[in-house]
Each structure stands twice: as C-alpha cells, then as structure tokens.
C-alpha cells in the first residue's frame, strides 16, 4: 500500500446524501388573540374568520388539525381545517343572539397531524389562541310573549282603560 506517496493508487466517487425533514417543530400561532365580529342574524354555517398557526417543518410535517378547546357560549361555533391552506375556519354552529351573549370567547387549538414520538420529550406539539367574536346587534321587531293567546276584556271597560 502506497497511500500518500507519489505514484500511489487513488479513486474518487460522488456520494449523494438526502436529508429529509422530521416533525420536530410544533405549530405556533403568530398571535395569541384574534378578534372577529358577525351580525346576530348570520345563518348557521356562516364563516366568521380564519386563523392560522405556523409550522417550521416542511411537507406533510406541516399538516395540522384545529379544534375548539374551550368556549364560553355552549357550542355556538365550530372549527374545521382547510386542508389546502392549513387554516382554521371558524363558523357559526348555533344561532347567535346579541341580547343573550354579545361577546363569545373561543379557545382554538392547533396540533400536528403526524406527531413523531421521537420528539415527545420536547413538549406538546400543539398551541392555543383565543378568538373573541363580537356579535353585532340587529334591530328585530317586537315579539309578544306568548306569541298568541286569548285575552278577555269586560264589555263595559272604558275607552283608554289599560288591558
């Protein structure tokens, strides 16, 4: 063997190393609070707003799901995930009523779809943001309670008497 000496044999080759991404970054909301408003007459299914968490991974490792984690308002809103934009879509799930609750607070959680168990010691791969939804009042016509019924008035009641 004449390694390193003049006239020694040598060779070379090209080695290609492919580095693939692992899911080692959790989703993070760029803000902790978002605010939207919607009229109280908005029909069920109406889109209230979109929020998006960011993920530093690439490819399918950026795929996330969103869910309502907590809500003051007993299920007035639902969250779905837009699979193309990876945004959370907040929409009306129950009829809104300004007089009953003018402001709703919804906690939206983003979590990685494909969590890698090798990185479990780095913490939870989820993040939360608060979404405040202000319900805008719409003037409704007055309603009689009960809406219909029988009322009796004495036949000798004076004109202008309170009934």
Coordinates of C-alpha atoms in Angstrom, one line a residue, residues 44-117:
X44 CA -75.7 28.6 10.8
X45 CA -72.6 27.7 8.7
X46 CA -71.5 31.3 8.1
X47 CA -67.7 31.7 8.1
X48 CA -66.7 34.1 11.0
X49 CA -63.0 34.1 10.3
X50 CA -59.7 32.3 9.6
X51 CA -56.7 31.9 11.8
X52 CA -53.5 30.0 11.0
X53 CA -50.7 28.6 13.1
X54 CA -47.3 28.4 11.5
X55 CA -45.0 25.3 11.5
X56 CA -41.3 25.4 10.6
X57 CA -41.3 21.8 9.3
X58 CA -41.8 21.0 5.6
X59 CA -44.1 18.8 3.6
X60 CA -46.7 16.7 5.4
X61 CA -45.0 17.6 8.7
X62 CA -46.7 21.0 8.4
X63 CA -50.1 19.4 8.3
X64 CA -52.2 20.3 11.3
X65 CA -55.7 20.0 12.7
X66 CA -57.6 22.6 14.6
X67 CA -60.2 22.1 17.3
X68 CA -62.3 24.2 19.8
X69 CA -60.6 23.6 23.1
X70 CA -62.8 25.8 25.2
X71 CA -65.7 28.1 24.6
X72 CA -68.0 30.4 26.5
X73 CA -71.2 30.1 24.6
X74 CA -72.1 26.4 24.6
X75 CA -71.1 25.3 21.1
X76 CA -72.1 28.4 19.2
X77 CA -69.0 28.0 16.9
X78 CA -67.2 25.1 15.2
X79 CA -63.7 24.9 13.7
X80 CA -62.7 23.0 10.6
X81 CA -59.3 22.7 9.0
X82 CA -58.8 23.9 5.4
X83 CA -56.5 21.1 4.1
X84 CA -55.1 23.3 1.3
X85 CA -54.2 26.4 3.3
X86 CA -53.8 24.8 6.7
X87 CA -56.1 27.5 8.2
X88 CA -58.6 27.1 10.9
X89 CA -62.1 28.1 9.7
X90 CA -64.3 29.3 12.5
X91 CA -68.0 29.2 11.6
X92 CA -71.4 29.6 13.3
X93 CA -72.8 26.4 14.6
X94 CA -75.8 27.7 16.5
X95 CA -78.0 30.8 16.1
X96 CA -76.5 33.8 17.7
X97 CA -78.3 36.3 20.0
X98 CA -76.8 39.7 20.8
X99 CA -79.2 40.2 23.7
X100 CA -78.3 36.9 25.3
X101 CA -74.5 37.0 24.7
X102 CA -72.9 39.9 22.9
X103 CA -69.3 38.5 23.1
X104 CA -68.0 34.9 22.7
X105 CA -64.6 33.7 23.7
X106 CA -63.3 30.6 21.9
X107 CA -60.0 28.9 22.5
X108 CA -58.8 27.3 19.3
X109 CA -56.0 24.7 19.4
X110 CA -53.7 23.7 16.6
X111 CA -51.9 20.4 16.7
X112 CA -49.6 18.4 14.4
X113 CA -51.4 15.7 12.4
X114 CA -48.4 13.5 12.3
X115 CA -46.6 13.7 15.6
X116 CA -43.2 11.9 15.8
X117 CA -42.9 10.0 19.1

